Short mmCIF file of C-alpha atoms in Angstrom, two decimals:
data_model
loop_
_atom_site.label_atom_id
_atom_site.label_comp_id
_atom_site.label_asym_id
_atom_site.label_seq_id
_atom_site.Cartn_x
_atom_site.Cartn_y
_atom_site.Cartn_z
CA MET A 22 -2.26 -25.82 26.91
CA ALA A 23 0.20 -22.99 27.00
CA MET A 24 0.23 -19.36 27.82
CA GLU A 25 3.12 -17.23 26.76
CA MET A 26 4.07 -13.86 28.11
CA ARG A 27 6.89 -11.76 26.86
CA LEU A 28 8.39 -8.31 27.14
CA PRO A 29 7.97 -6.03 24.15
CA VAL A 30 10.90 -5.87 21.73
CA PRO A 31 11.56 -3.11 19.21
CA ARG A 32 10.94 -4.23 15.66
CA LYS A 33 13.89 -4.63 13.33
CA PRO A 34 13.77 -2.33 10.28
CA VAL A 35 13.07 -4.29 7.11
CA SER A 36 16.04 -2.99 5.11
CA GLU A 37 18.48 -4.36 7.70
CA SER A 38 17.26 -7.90 7.28
CA LEU A 39 17.23 -7.60 3.51
CA GLY A 40 20.71 -6.19 3.07
CA ARG A 41 19.58 -3.87 0.33
CA GLU A 42 22.07 -1.32 -0.88
CA THR A 43 19.66 1.46 -1.71
CA LYS A 44 17.81 2.73 1.31
CA LYS A 45 14.41 4.16 0.57
CA HIS A 46 13.88 7.80 1.35
CA LEU A 47 11.02 7.77 3.85
CA VAL A 48 9.13 10.93 4.68
CA VAL A 49 6.35 11.94 7.05
CA PRO A 50 3.79 14.70 6.50
CA GLY A 51 5.56 18.05 6.71
CA ASP A 52 9.00 16.75 5.70
CA THR A 53 10.83 18.59 2.96
CA ILE A 54 11.46 16.34 -0.02
CA THR A 55 13.64 18.67 -2.00
CA THR A 56 14.32 22.35 -2.48
CA ASP A 57 14.94 21.90 -6.19
CA THR A 58 12.00 23.51 -8.00
CA GLY A 59 12.63 21.78 -11.32
CA PHE A 60 10.46 18.76 -10.41
CA MET A 61 6.83 18.19 -11.18
CA ARG A 62 4.60 17.59 -8.17
CA GLY A 63 2.89 14.21 -8.00
CA HIS A 64 0.48 12.66 -5.51
CA GLY A 65 1.25 13.11 -1.85
CA THR A 66 3.19 16.34 -2.23
CA TYR A 67 2.52 20.04 -2.23
CA MET A 68 4.48 23.20 -2.81
CA GLY A 69 5.10 25.46 0.16
CA GLU A 70 7.69 28.19 0.74
CA GLU A 71 9.62 27.28 -2.43
CA LYS A 72 10.19 23.70 -1.39
CA LEU A 73 8.41 20.46 -2.04
CA ILE A 74 6.75 19.11 1.11
CA ALA A 75 5.20 15.68 1.68
CA SER A 76 1.56 15.44 2.72
CA VAL A 77 1.48 11.71 3.45
CA ALA A 78 3.85 9.24 5.10
CA GLY A 79 5.74 6.87 2.84
CA PRO A 80 8.67 6.35 0.48
CA VAL A 81 9.49 8.99 -2.13
CA GLU A 82 9.19 7.74 -5.71
CA ARG A 83 10.85 9.52 -8.56
CA VAL A 84 10.22 8.99 -12.24
CA ASN A 85 12.42 11.36 -14.25
CA LYS A 86 11.00 14.74 -13.36
CA LEU A 87 7.96 13.56 -11.42
CA ILE A 88 8.18 13.20 -7.67
CA CYS A 89 5.43 11.59 -5.68
CA VAL A 90 5.04 9.98 -2.27
CA LYS A 91 3.30 6.63 -2.10
CA ALA A 92 1.24 6.52 1.09
CA LEU A 93 1.79 3.46 3.27
CA LYS A 94 -1.67 3.25 4.73
CA THR A 95 -4.65 4.68 2.87
CA ARG A 96 -8.23 3.82 2.30
CA TYR A 97 -9.00 2.05 -0.91
CA ASN A 98 -9.44 4.15 -4.07
CA GLY A 99 -11.43 2.21 -6.63
CA GLU A 100 -10.44 1.72 -10.25
CA VAL A 101 -12.56 0.37 -13.07
CA GLY A 102 -12.13 -3.38 -13.40
CA ASP A 103 -10.96 -3.99 -9.84
CA ILE A 104 -12.16 -7.01 -7.91
CA VAL A 105 -13.34 -6.13 -4.42
CA VAL A 106 -14.70 -8.10 -1.51
CA GLY A 107 -17.17 -6.21 0.62
CA ARG A 108 -19.42 -6.69 3.62
CA ILE A 109 -23.07 -5.71 3.30
CA THR A 110 -23.90 -3.28 6.08
CA GLU A 111 -27.30 -1.93 5.13
CA VAL A 112 -30.24 -3.06 3.06
CA GLN A 113 -32.28 -0.30 1.47
CA GLN A 114 -35.20 -0.38 -0.92
CA LYS A 115 -33.45 -0.99 -4.19
CA ARG A 116 -29.84 -1.31 -3.21
CA TRP A 117 -27.40 -2.54 -0.63
CA LYS A 118 -24.70 -0.56 1.10
CA VAL A 119 -21.40 -2.37 1.08
CA GLU A 120 -18.36 -1.72 3.26
CA THR A 121 -15.18 -1.91 1.21
CA ASN A 122 -12.52 -0.15 3.28
CA SER A 123 -12.81 3.00 1.15
CA ARG A 124 -13.66 6.58 2.07
CA LEU A 125 -17.36 6.13 1.43
CA ASP A 126 -19.56 3.06 1.57
CA SER A 127 -20.07 1.41 -1.77
CA VAL A 128 -23.47 0.85 -3.28
CA LEU A 129 -24.61 -2.38 -4.89
CA LEU A 130 -27.79 -2.19 -6.93
CA LEU A 131 -30.02 -5.23 -6.76
CA SER A 132 -30.21 -5.35 -10.54
CA SER A 133 -26.48 -5.89 -10.85
CA MET A 134 -26.56 -8.97 -8.60
CA ASN A 135 -27.30 -11.29 -11.48
CA LEU A 136 -24.54 -10.05 -13.70
CA PRO A 137 -21.56 -12.37 -14.07
CA GLY A 138 -18.77 -11.72 -11.63
CA GLY A 139 -20.83 -10.67 -8.65
CA GLU A 140 -21.64 -13.31 -6.11
CA LEU A 141 -22.38 -13.81 -2.45
CA LEU A 142 -19.87 -15.86 -0.51
CA GLY A 143 -20.50 -18.79 1.83
CA GLN A 144 -18.31 -20.19 4.60
CA GLY A 145 -14.80 -18.90 4.94
CA VAL A 146 -12.50 -16.44 6.64
CA LEU A 147 -12.08 -12.74 5.92
CA VAL A 148 -8.69 -11.10 6.48
CA GLN A 149 -8.34 -7.33 6.33
CA VAL A 150 -5.04 -5.96 5.07
CA PRO A 151 -3.87 -2.51 3.86
CA PRO A 152 -5.00 -2.11 0.21
CA SER A 153 -1.53 -1.05 -0.93
CA LEU A 154 -0.17 -4.53 -0.23
CA VAL A 155 -2.41 -6.34 -2.74
CA LYS A 156 -0.58 -6.70 -6.02
CA ARG A 157 -2.48 -5.87 -9.18
CA GLN A 158 -2.76 -8.99 -11.29
CA LYS A 159 -4.75 -10.40 -14.19
CA THR A 160 -6.87 -12.57 -11.98
CA HIS A 161 -7.66 -12.29 -8.32
CA PHE A 162 -9.37 -15.63 -7.84
CA HIS A 163 -6.84 -18.28 -7.00
CA ASP A 164 -7.35 -21.97 -6.33
CA LEU A 165 -4.22 -22.79 -4.42
CA PRO A 166 -2.77 -26.31 -4.75
CA CYS A 167 -2.69 -26.73 -0.97
CA GLY A 168 -6.45 -27.24 -0.94
CA ALA A 169 -8.11 -23.87 -0.38
CA SER A 170 -9.11 -20.97 -2.57
CA VAL A 171 -8.41 -17.35 -2.08
CA ILE A 172 -9.92 -14.13 -3.44
CA LEU A 173 -7.56 -11.16 -3.20
CA GLY A 174 -9.75 -8.09 -3.25
CA ASN A 175 -8.01 -4.90 -4.38
CA ASN A 176 -9.56 -3.12 -1.44
CA GLY A 177 -7.57 -5.17 1.04
CA PHE A 178 -10.31 -7.64 1.97
CA ILE A 179 -9.06 -11.17 1.39
CA TRP A 180 -11.49 -14.06 1.44
CA ILE A 181 -10.16 -17.57 2.13
CA TYR A 182 -12.55 -20.44 1.59
CA PRO A 183 -12.53 -24.18 1.00
CA THR A 184 -12.33 -25.03 -2.70
CA PRO A 185 -15.81 -26.02 -3.84
CA GLU A 186 -15.80 -29.53 -5.23
CA HIS A 187 -18.04 -28.88 -8.14
CA LYS A 188 -19.51 -25.69 -9.45
CA GLU A 189 -23.26 -25.76 -9.04
CA GLU A 190 -25.61 -23.55 -10.94
CA ASP A 191 -28.01 -22.08 -8.44
CA ALA A 192 -31.35 -21.64 -10.15
CA GLY A 193 -32.29 -18.61 -8.18
CA GLY A 194 -31.53 -17.09 -4.82
CA PHE A 195 -28.55 -17.79 -2.69
CA ILE A 196 -28.43 -20.62 -0.19
CA ALA A 197 -25.17 -20.73 1.71
CA ASN A 198 -23.69 -24.18 2.11
CA LEU A 199 -23.74 -24.55 5.89
CA GLU A 200 -22.38 -28.06 6.14
CA PRO A 201 -19.36 -28.42 8.38
CA VAL A 202 -16.05 -28.00 6.63
CA SER A 203 -13.60 -30.90 7.07
CA LEU A 204 -10.74 -30.61 9.57
CA ALA A 205 -8.07 -30.92 6.91
CA ASP A 206 -9.55 -28.01 4.95
CA ARG A 207 -9.81 -25.98 8.13
CA GLU A 208 -6.15 -26.50 8.89
CA VAL A 209 -5.21 -25.28 5.43
CA ILE A 210 -7.43 -22.22 5.77
CA SER A 211 -6.10 -21.32 9.23
CA ARG A 212 -2.53 -21.76 8.06
CA LEU A 213 -3.15 -19.55 5.04
CA ARG A 214 -4.74 -16.93 7.24
CA ASN A 215 -1.75 -16.85 9.58
CA CYS A 216 0.66 -16.73 6.61
CA ILE A 217 -1.16 -13.75 5.13
CA VAL A 218 -1.08 -11.99 8.50
CA SER A 219 2.70 -12.61 8.76
CA LEU A 220 3.31 -11.27 5.25
CA VAL A 221 1.31 -8.17 6.09
CA THR A 222 3.22 -7.59 9.32
CA GLN A 223 6.47 -7.67 7.36
CA ARG A 224 4.91 -5.48 4.66
CA MET A 225 5.34 -7.88 1.76
CA LEU A 226 3.29 -7.61 -1.39
CA LEU A 227 0.44 -10.15 -1.51
CA TYR A 228 -0.11 -12.28 -4.57
CA ASP A 229 -0.66 -15.97 -5.24
CA THR A 230 3.04 -16.88 -5.47
CA SER A 231 4.08 -15.06 -2.32
CA ILE A 232 1.22 -16.58 -0.34
CA LEU A 233 2.02 -20.04 -1.65
CA TYR A 234 5.74 -19.82 -0.85
CA CYS A 235 4.92 -18.53 2.61
CA TYR A 236 2.52 -21.44 3.13
CA GLU A 237 5.19 -23.94 2.14
CA ALA A 238 7.77 -22.27 4.37
CA SER A 239 5.38 -22.48 7.31
CA LEU A 240 4.67 -26.21 7.02
CA PRO A 241 7.31 -27.34 9.54
CA HIS A 242 5.73 -25.14 12.24
CA GLN A 243 2.47 -25.64 14.07
CA ILE A 244 -0.32 -23.38 12.84
CA LYS A 245 -0.64 -21.37 16.03
CA ASP A 246 3.12 -20.85 16.26
CA ILE A 247 3.18 -18.91 13.00
CA LEU A 248 1.97 -15.81 14.79
CA LYS A 249 4.94 -15.72 17.14
CA PRO A 250 7.28 -12.89 16.09
CA GLU A 251 10.42 -15.06 15.68
CA VAL A 252 8.67 -17.68 13.60
CA MET A 253 6.99 -14.98 11.51
CA GLU A 254 10.33 -13.37 10.67
CA GLU A 255 11.89 -16.68 9.76
CA ILE A 256 9.09 -17.70 7.43
CA VAL A 257 8.94 -14.36 5.67
CA MET A 258 12.73 -14.29 5.19
CA GLU A 259 12.57 -17.68 3.53
CA THR A 260 9.70 -16.54 1.32
CA ARG A 261 11.57 -13.42 0.33
CA GLN A 262 14.65 -15.42 -0.63
CA ARG A 263 12.66 -17.85 -2.72
CA LEU A 264 10.96 -15.00 -4.53
CA LEU A 265 14.30 -13.32 -5.24
CA GLU A 266 15.73 -16.57 -6.58
CA GLN A 267 12.74 -17.03 -8.78
CA GLU A 268 13.12 -13.57 -10.29
CA GLY A 269 16.64 -13.86 -11.50
CA MET B 6 -18.78 -4.70 24.17
CA ALA B 7 -17.48 -3.72 20.77
CA SER B 8 -18.85 -5.94 18.06
CA VAL B 9 -18.21 -6.88 14.46
CA ALA B 10 -20.83 -7.78 11.89
CA LEU B 11 -20.49 -11.34 10.62
CA SER B 12 -22.51 -13.25 8.05
CA GLU B 13 -24.34 -16.42 9.06
CA ALA B 14 -21.94 -18.53 7.03
CA GLU B 15 -18.92 -17.01 8.78
CA LYS B 16 -20.49 -17.69 12.17
CA VAL B 17 -21.26 -21.28 11.22
CA TYR B 18 -17.65 -21.72 10.12
CA ILE B 19 -16.35 -20.42 13.45
CA VAL B 20 -18.77 -22.51 15.53
CA HIS B 21 -17.95 -25.75 13.70
CA GLY B 22 -14.26 -25.02 14.00
CA VAL B 23 -14.52 -24.62 17.76
CA GLN B 24 -16.33 -27.97 18.09
CA GLU B 25 -13.32 -29.58 16.41
CA ASP B 26 -10.81 -27.70 18.59
CA LEU B 27 -9.36 -25.75 15.67
CA ARG B 28 -10.06 -22.03 15.76
CA VAL B 29 -9.69 -19.64 12.84
CA ASP B 30 -6.12 -18.70 13.76
CA GLY B 31 -5.06 -22.28 14.41
CA ARG B 32 -5.32 -22.14 18.21
CA GLY B 33 -6.98 -24.81 20.31
CA CYS B 34 -9.89 -23.99 22.59
CA GLU B 35 -7.62 -23.49 25.58
CA ASP B 36 -4.78 -21.52 23.98
CA TYR B 37 -4.12 -17.90 24.65
CA ARG B 38 -2.69 -15.44 22.14
CA CYS B 39 0.78 -14.13 22.77
CA VAL B 40 0.81 -11.55 25.58
CA GLU B 41 3.22 -8.61 25.74
CA VAL B 42 3.62 -6.97 29.15
CA GLU B 43 5.56 -3.82 29.89
CA THR B 44 5.74 -2.07 33.25
CA ASP B 45 6.81 1.39 34.32
CA VAL B 46 5.56 3.08 31.15
CA VAL B 47 3.98 6.22 32.61
CA SER B 48 6.45 8.36 34.48
CA ASN B 49 4.25 10.40 36.80
CA THR B 50 2.41 7.48 38.36
CA SER B 51 3.30 5.31 41.32
CA GLY B 52 3.08 2.25 39.09
CA SER B 53 1.94 1.48 35.56
CA ALA B 54 1.70 -1.32 33.06
CA ARG B 55 0.77 -1.87 29.44
CA VAL B 56 -0.55 -5.19 28.16
CA LYS B 57 -1.03 -6.24 24.54
CA LEU B 58 -3.06 -9.39 23.93
CA GLY B 59 -3.48 -9.82 20.19
CA HIS B 60 -5.27 -6.65 19.12
CA THR B 61 -6.33 -5.70 22.64
CA ASP B 62 -4.19 -2.94 24.16
CA ILE B 63 -4.63 -1.86 27.80
CA LEU B 64 -2.80 0.81 29.79
CA VAL B 65 -3.08 0.93 33.59
CA GLY B 66 -1.75 3.61 35.91
CA VAL B 67 -1.75 3.45 39.71
CA LYS B 68 -1.48 6.57 41.81
CA ALA B 69 -1.01 6.37 45.58
CA GLU B 70 -2.52 9.23 47.54
CA MET B 71 -3.08 9.83 51.20
CA GLY B 72 -6.54 10.01 52.58
CA THR B 73 -8.78 8.97 55.46
CA PRO B 74 -9.73 5.34 55.89
CA LYS B 75 -13.31 4.22 55.45
CA LEU B 76 -15.40 4.27 58.62
CA GLU B 77 -16.12 0.55 58.62
CA LYS B 78 -12.48 -0.38 58.05
CA PRO B 79 -10.36 2.07 60.03
CA ASN B 80 -7.16 0.01 59.90
CA GLU B 81 -6.99 -0.44 56.18
CA GLY B 82 -6.32 1.50 53.05
CA TYR B 83 -8.33 0.77 49.90
CA LEU B 84 -8.32 0.67 46.10
CA GLU B 85 -10.43 2.72 43.75
CA PHE B 86 -10.92 1.60 40.17
CA PHE B 87 -11.79 3.70 37.17
CA VAL B 88 -12.04 2.38 33.63
CA ASP B 89 -11.97 4.67 30.62
CA CYS B 90 -13.04 3.19 27.30
CA SER B 91 -11.47 5.68 24.97
CA ALA B 92 -12.89 6.38 21.54
CA ASN B 93 -9.52 5.27 20.14
CA ALA B 94 -10.50 1.69 20.86
CA THR B 95 -13.53 1.57 18.63
CA PRO B 96 -15.91 4.20 17.21
CA GLU B 97 -18.72 2.76 19.37
CA PHE B 98 -17.07 4.31 22.41
CA GLU B 99 -17.42 7.82 21.10
CA GLY B 100 -18.95 10.33 23.50
CA ARG B 101 -20.72 8.48 26.28
CA GLY B 102 -20.89 5.17 24.44
CA GLY B 103 -18.06 3.65 26.43
CA ASP B 104 -19.42 4.59 29.85
CA ASP B 105 -21.60 1.50 30.33
CA LEU B 106 -18.81 -0.88 29.52
CA GLY B 107 -16.45 1.13 31.71
CA THR B 108 -18.74 0.91 34.74
CA GLU B 109 -19.29 -2.80 34.16
CA ILE B 110 -15.56 -3.48 34.11
CA ALA B 111 -14.92 -1.28 37.14
CA ASN B 112 -17.64 -3.08 39.12
CA THR B 113 -16.14 -6.43 38.20
CA LEU B 114 -12.74 -5.24 39.40
CA TYR B 115 -14.24 -4.12 42.71
CA ARG B 116 -15.82 -7.53 43.14
CA ILE B 117 -12.70 -9.51 42.49
CA PHE B 118 -10.67 -7.44 44.93
CA ASN B 119 -13.39 -7.51 47.55
CA ASN B 120 -11.82 -10.05 49.85
CA LYS B 121 -9.22 -10.13 52.61
CA SER B 122 -6.42 -11.85 50.82
CA SER B 123 -6.00 -10.25 47.38
CA VAL B 124 -4.10 -7.19 48.49
CA ASP B 125 -2.79 -6.65 51.98
CA LEU B 126 -4.84 -3.56 52.80
CA LYS B 127 -3.49 -3.31 56.33
CA SER B 128 -0.08 -2.45 54.95
CA LEU B 129 -1.67 0.61 53.37
CA CYS B 130 -2.66 2.01 56.71
CA ILE B 131 -0.51 4.84 58.10
CA SER B 132 -2.29 5.67 61.30
CA PRO B 133 -5.61 4.05 62.18
CA ARG B 134 -8.73 6.12 61.65
CA GLU B 135 -6.71 9.05 60.42
CA HIS B 136 -4.44 8.39 57.49
CA CYS B 137 -4.08 5.66 54.97
CA TRP B 138 -2.96 5.13 51.39
CA ILE B 139 -5.61 5.05 48.72
CA LEU B 140 -4.55 3.46 45.46
CA TYR B 141 -6.35 4.92 42.47
CA VAL B 142 -6.16 2.39 39.66
CA ASP B 143 -6.97 3.92 36.27
CA VAL B 144 -7.48 1.61 33.34
CA LEU B 145 -7.39 2.94 29.79
CA LEU B 146 -8.62 0.88 26.86
CA LEU B 147 -6.49 1.77 23.89
CA GLU B 148 -7.65 -0.88 21.48
CA CYS B 149 -10.40 -3.46 21.72
CA GLY B 150 -9.65 -6.81 20.10
CA GLY B 151 -11.69 -9.19 22.21
CA ASN B 152 -11.11 -10.65 25.69
CA LEU B 153 -11.02 -7.37 27.56
CA PHE B 154 -11.42 -8.68 31.10
CA ASP B 155 -8.43 -11.00 30.98
CA ALA B 156 -6.13 -8.37 29.58
CA ILE B 157 -7.32 -5.78 32.09
CA SER B 158 -6.80 -8.09 35.04
CA ILE B 159 -3.28 -8.94 33.86
CA ALA B 160 -2.51 -5.25 33.42
CA VAL B 161 -3.87 -4.35 36.87
CA LYS B 162 -1.80 -7.08 38.47
CA ALA B 163 1.34 -5.92 36.66
CA ALA B 164 0.72 -2.28 37.59
CA LEU B 165 0.20 -3.14 41.25
CA PHE B 166 3.43 -5.13 41.15
CA ASN B 167 5.17 -2.07 39.76
CA THR B 168 3.67 0.33 42.33
CA ARG B 169 6.06 2.04 44.66
CA ILE B 170 4.54 3.64 47.73
CA PRO B 171 6.80 6.10 49.57
CA LYS B 172 7.63 5.26 53.16
CA VAL B 173 6.15 7.64 55.69
CA ARG B 174 6.81 8.34 59.32
CA VAL B 175 4.26 9.72 61.70
CA LEU B 176 5.73 12.27 64.08
CA GLU B 177 3.87 13.31 67.17
CA ASP B 178 4.74 16.54 68.87
CA GLU B 179 3.95 17.71 72.43
CA GLU B 180 0.50 19.07 71.69
CA GLY B 181 -0.58 15.71 70.32
CA SER B 182 -0.97 16.76 66.69
CA LYS B 183 0.50 14.41 64.20
CA ASP B 184 2.74 15.26 61.32
CA ILE B 185 3.43 13.03 58.38
CA GLU B 186 6.91 12.98 56.98
CA LEU B 187 7.69 11.52 53.58
CA SER B 188 11.17 10.19 53.20
CA ASP B 189 13.38 12.25 50.89
CA ASP B 190 14.90 9.33 49.09
CA PRO B 191 12.75 8.46 46.05
CA TYR B 192 13.92 4.85 46.16
CA ASP B 193 12.86 4.37 49.74
CA CYS B 194 9.48 2.83 49.21
CA ILE B 195 7.33 -0.14 49.96
CA ARG B 196 6.15 -2.54 47.32
CA LEU B 197 2.94 -4.48 47.33
CA SER B 198 2.88 -8.22 47.30
CA VAL B 199 0.76 -9.31 44.36
CA GLU B 200 1.01 -13.05 44.96
CA ASN B 201 -2.66 -13.34 45.75
CA VAL B 202 -3.97 -10.82 43.26
CA PRO B 203 -6.38 -12.76 41.08
CA CYS B 204 -6.52 -12.81 37.31
CA ILE B 205 -9.71 -13.14 35.31
CA VAL B 206 -10.23 -16.00 32.90
CA THR B 207 -13.10 -15.51 30.48
CA LEU B 208 -14.65 -18.67 29.09
CA CYS B 209 -16.96 -18.06 26.14
CA LYS B 210 -19.47 -20.71 25.28
CA ILE B 211 -19.56 -21.36 21.54
CA GLY B 212 -21.80 -24.22 20.44
CA TYR B 213 -21.20 -27.05 22.89
CA ARG B 214 -17.68 -26.12 23.85
CA HIS B 215 -16.01 -23.18 25.50
CA VAL B 216 -12.97 -21.17 24.44
CA VAL B 217 -10.58 -18.95 26.33
CA ASP B 218 -9.23 -15.71 24.92
CA ALA B 219 -11.93 -15.15 22.31
CA THR B 220 -11.36 -12.69 19.48
CA LEU B 221 -14.04 -10.18 18.54
CA GLN B 222 -15.37 -12.51 15.84
CA GLU B 223 -15.61 -15.41 18.29
CA GLU B 224 -17.35 -13.24 20.86
CA ALA B 225 -19.95 -12.40 18.22
CA CYS B 226 -20.72 -16.14 17.90
CA SER B 227 -21.01 -16.74 21.62
CA LEU B 228 -24.22 -16.17 23.53
CA ALA B 229 -22.91 -16.62 27.05
CA SER B 230 -19.60 -16.34 28.85
CA LEU B 231 -18.33 -17.12 32.30
CA LEU B 232 -15.85 -14.82 33.99
CA VAL B 233 -13.84 -16.57 36.70
CA SER B 234 -11.31 -14.78 38.80
CA VAL B 235 -8.60 -17.10 40.17
CA THR B 236 -5.42 -16.66 42.12
CA SER B 237 -2.19 -18.52 41.45
CA LYS B 238 -3.07 -21.08 44.11
CA GLY B 239 -6.27 -21.92 42.30
CA VAL B 240 -8.56 -20.08 44.69
CA VAL B 241 -11.62 -18.66 42.98
CA THR B 242 -12.50 -15.22 44.29
CA CYS B 243 -15.41 -14.31 42.05
CA MET B 244 -17.51 -15.68 39.27
CA ARG B 245 -19.82 -13.89 36.91
CA LYS B 246 -21.94 -14.83 33.97
CA VAL B 247 -22.42 -12.43 31.07
CA GLY B 248 -24.54 -12.69 28.00
CA LYS B 249 -28.09 -13.40 26.97
CA GLY B 250 -27.73 -17.16 26.57
CA SER B 251 -28.01 -19.77 29.26
CA LEU B 252 -25.33 -21.98 30.76
CA ASP B 253 -26.19 -25.41 31.99
CA PRO B 254 -24.88 -26.05 35.55
CA GLU B 255 -22.84 -29.09 34.56
CA SER B 256 -21.02 -27.18 31.89
CA ILE B 257 -20.25 -24.40 34.37
CA PHE B 258 -18.65 -26.93 36.67
CA GLU B 259 -16.67 -28.42 33.82
CA MET B 260 -15.49 -25.01 32.62
CA MET B 261 -14.33 -24.03 36.08
CA GLU B 262 -12.64 -27.28 36.95
CA GLY B 263 -10.86 -27.65 33.70
CA SER B 264 -9.77 -24.33 32.32
CA SER B 265 -9.51 -22.01 35.25
CA ALA B 266 -7.68 -24.49 37.43
CA ARG B 267 -5.14 -25.13 34.68
CA LEU B 268 -4.70 -21.48 33.85
CA ALA B 269 -4.37 -20.30 37.43
CA ALA B 270 -0.75 -21.40 37.67
CA PRO B 271 0.62 -19.74 34.51
CA LEU B 272 -1.27 -16.52 35.13
CA GLY B 273 -0.31 -16.46 38.77
CA HIS B 274 3.43 -16.91 38.36
CA PHE B 275 3.84 -13.73 36.45
CA PRO B 276 5.11 -10.99 36.99
CA ALA B 277 7.93 -12.51 39.01
CA ALA B 278 9.55 -13.73 35.82
CA PRO B 279 7.80 -11.94 32.99
CA TYR B 280 9.57 -13.80 30.19
CA GLN B 281 8.64 -17.40 30.53
CA LEU B 282 6.78 -20.02 28.59
CA VAL B 283 4.69 -22.21 30.83
CA THR B 284 2.88 -25.34 29.91
CA ASP B 285 1.06 -27.77 32.10
#
């Protein structure tokens, strides 16, 4: 058994470790973005005293004549077709209130429970991450080859669960499978959870490939060591390099 | 205590994991999360410390003020504890919501320090029956991520270690009235010995086993916990049971013998060398 104590260390800025040439222009609310009035105002900006001022904190994005600031940490804004994972907080007469990390609680009508695509989840682990770090993809349900499955909700709720062996058709009603999950599966799930937390701490985009590479990079370490800052940095650097190699 | 809502299936997953000594974040039942300790963070206090244990963030400030000793203990100074559960920690603490938890923690702190050896109170006495140092220890909960008592006790110990009490001289003039003179040099001060200051180890019972350093989710699955306050020499100063569930006497003995004895040494050796990895 071990107990580790350490002094706090300042975090290294991400661009240093990457060696990127272009530094992103970061702003905080109230910062002037530009005094040039020829630009169109996008999200996260407003016009004041003849200059463009940022209203949220984040990097400035420019597309031709449109300037906008992409906020680093926001609540989830829903879009049609998004997959979300939510927690049911309240049961009312004909509907359920669901917490989805957005500005208001979501509502789930009982009638829509039987439509395809909506289902209650059994045993597993929920990880909450900022919604902006979940990459938009064609499918959000991933059965990872390491032995667990993952649902990447667009709202930042990520559900990790053991891959079900066979898909059963439940005649009616939901009965959670409460049998104990095997130790091997648990190790995979815990490792995945720690990998996702490390990726989030280093602000990397989350999608099936990045999670998988991070999992593979973490295999030489013990599961509980992944959360140590040095080990976290090392794993995420390796993941980043593999992803860059894969791109081009 | 702040709580999270968990589904039955999630709770079952956590409980089964604990029985097999593999918690959700990969730790064993007797592993702590990484602790970050920083002292001397608040400038206008006599001593301060900030402790981060996972998502739990505690700030402690100690102020030394002169006052009159208590009637029953005229040769000693004393400590006063105050715990503020700020609404920053969790929305449940808004308004007066955090007061109950704050009083509970403060009372526990009084109990663990209520013995002769934790802090040398006689060194806080300036002149018997007239003047003594009173140490006001203020604890501020910045963020609540489970395992509050352990983090608070570590922070209090670190803050007391960091406390600098100015040296005073008592001058008596011909009429017999006493004058207290503070030394001009700000570095001329006495430090407290925190060797015997105890640290709290919280053991949460989950299923048939117990875990140390429970996260909020694990606390939601546990019906009973045992708080043991131990010094570095393994001396238990106080023990308290919290929670609605029951603890069987044999398991209490096992929890105390095993975990607290093993954790006394690592917890006790800090803050002499704050950066060290200790294993048994």
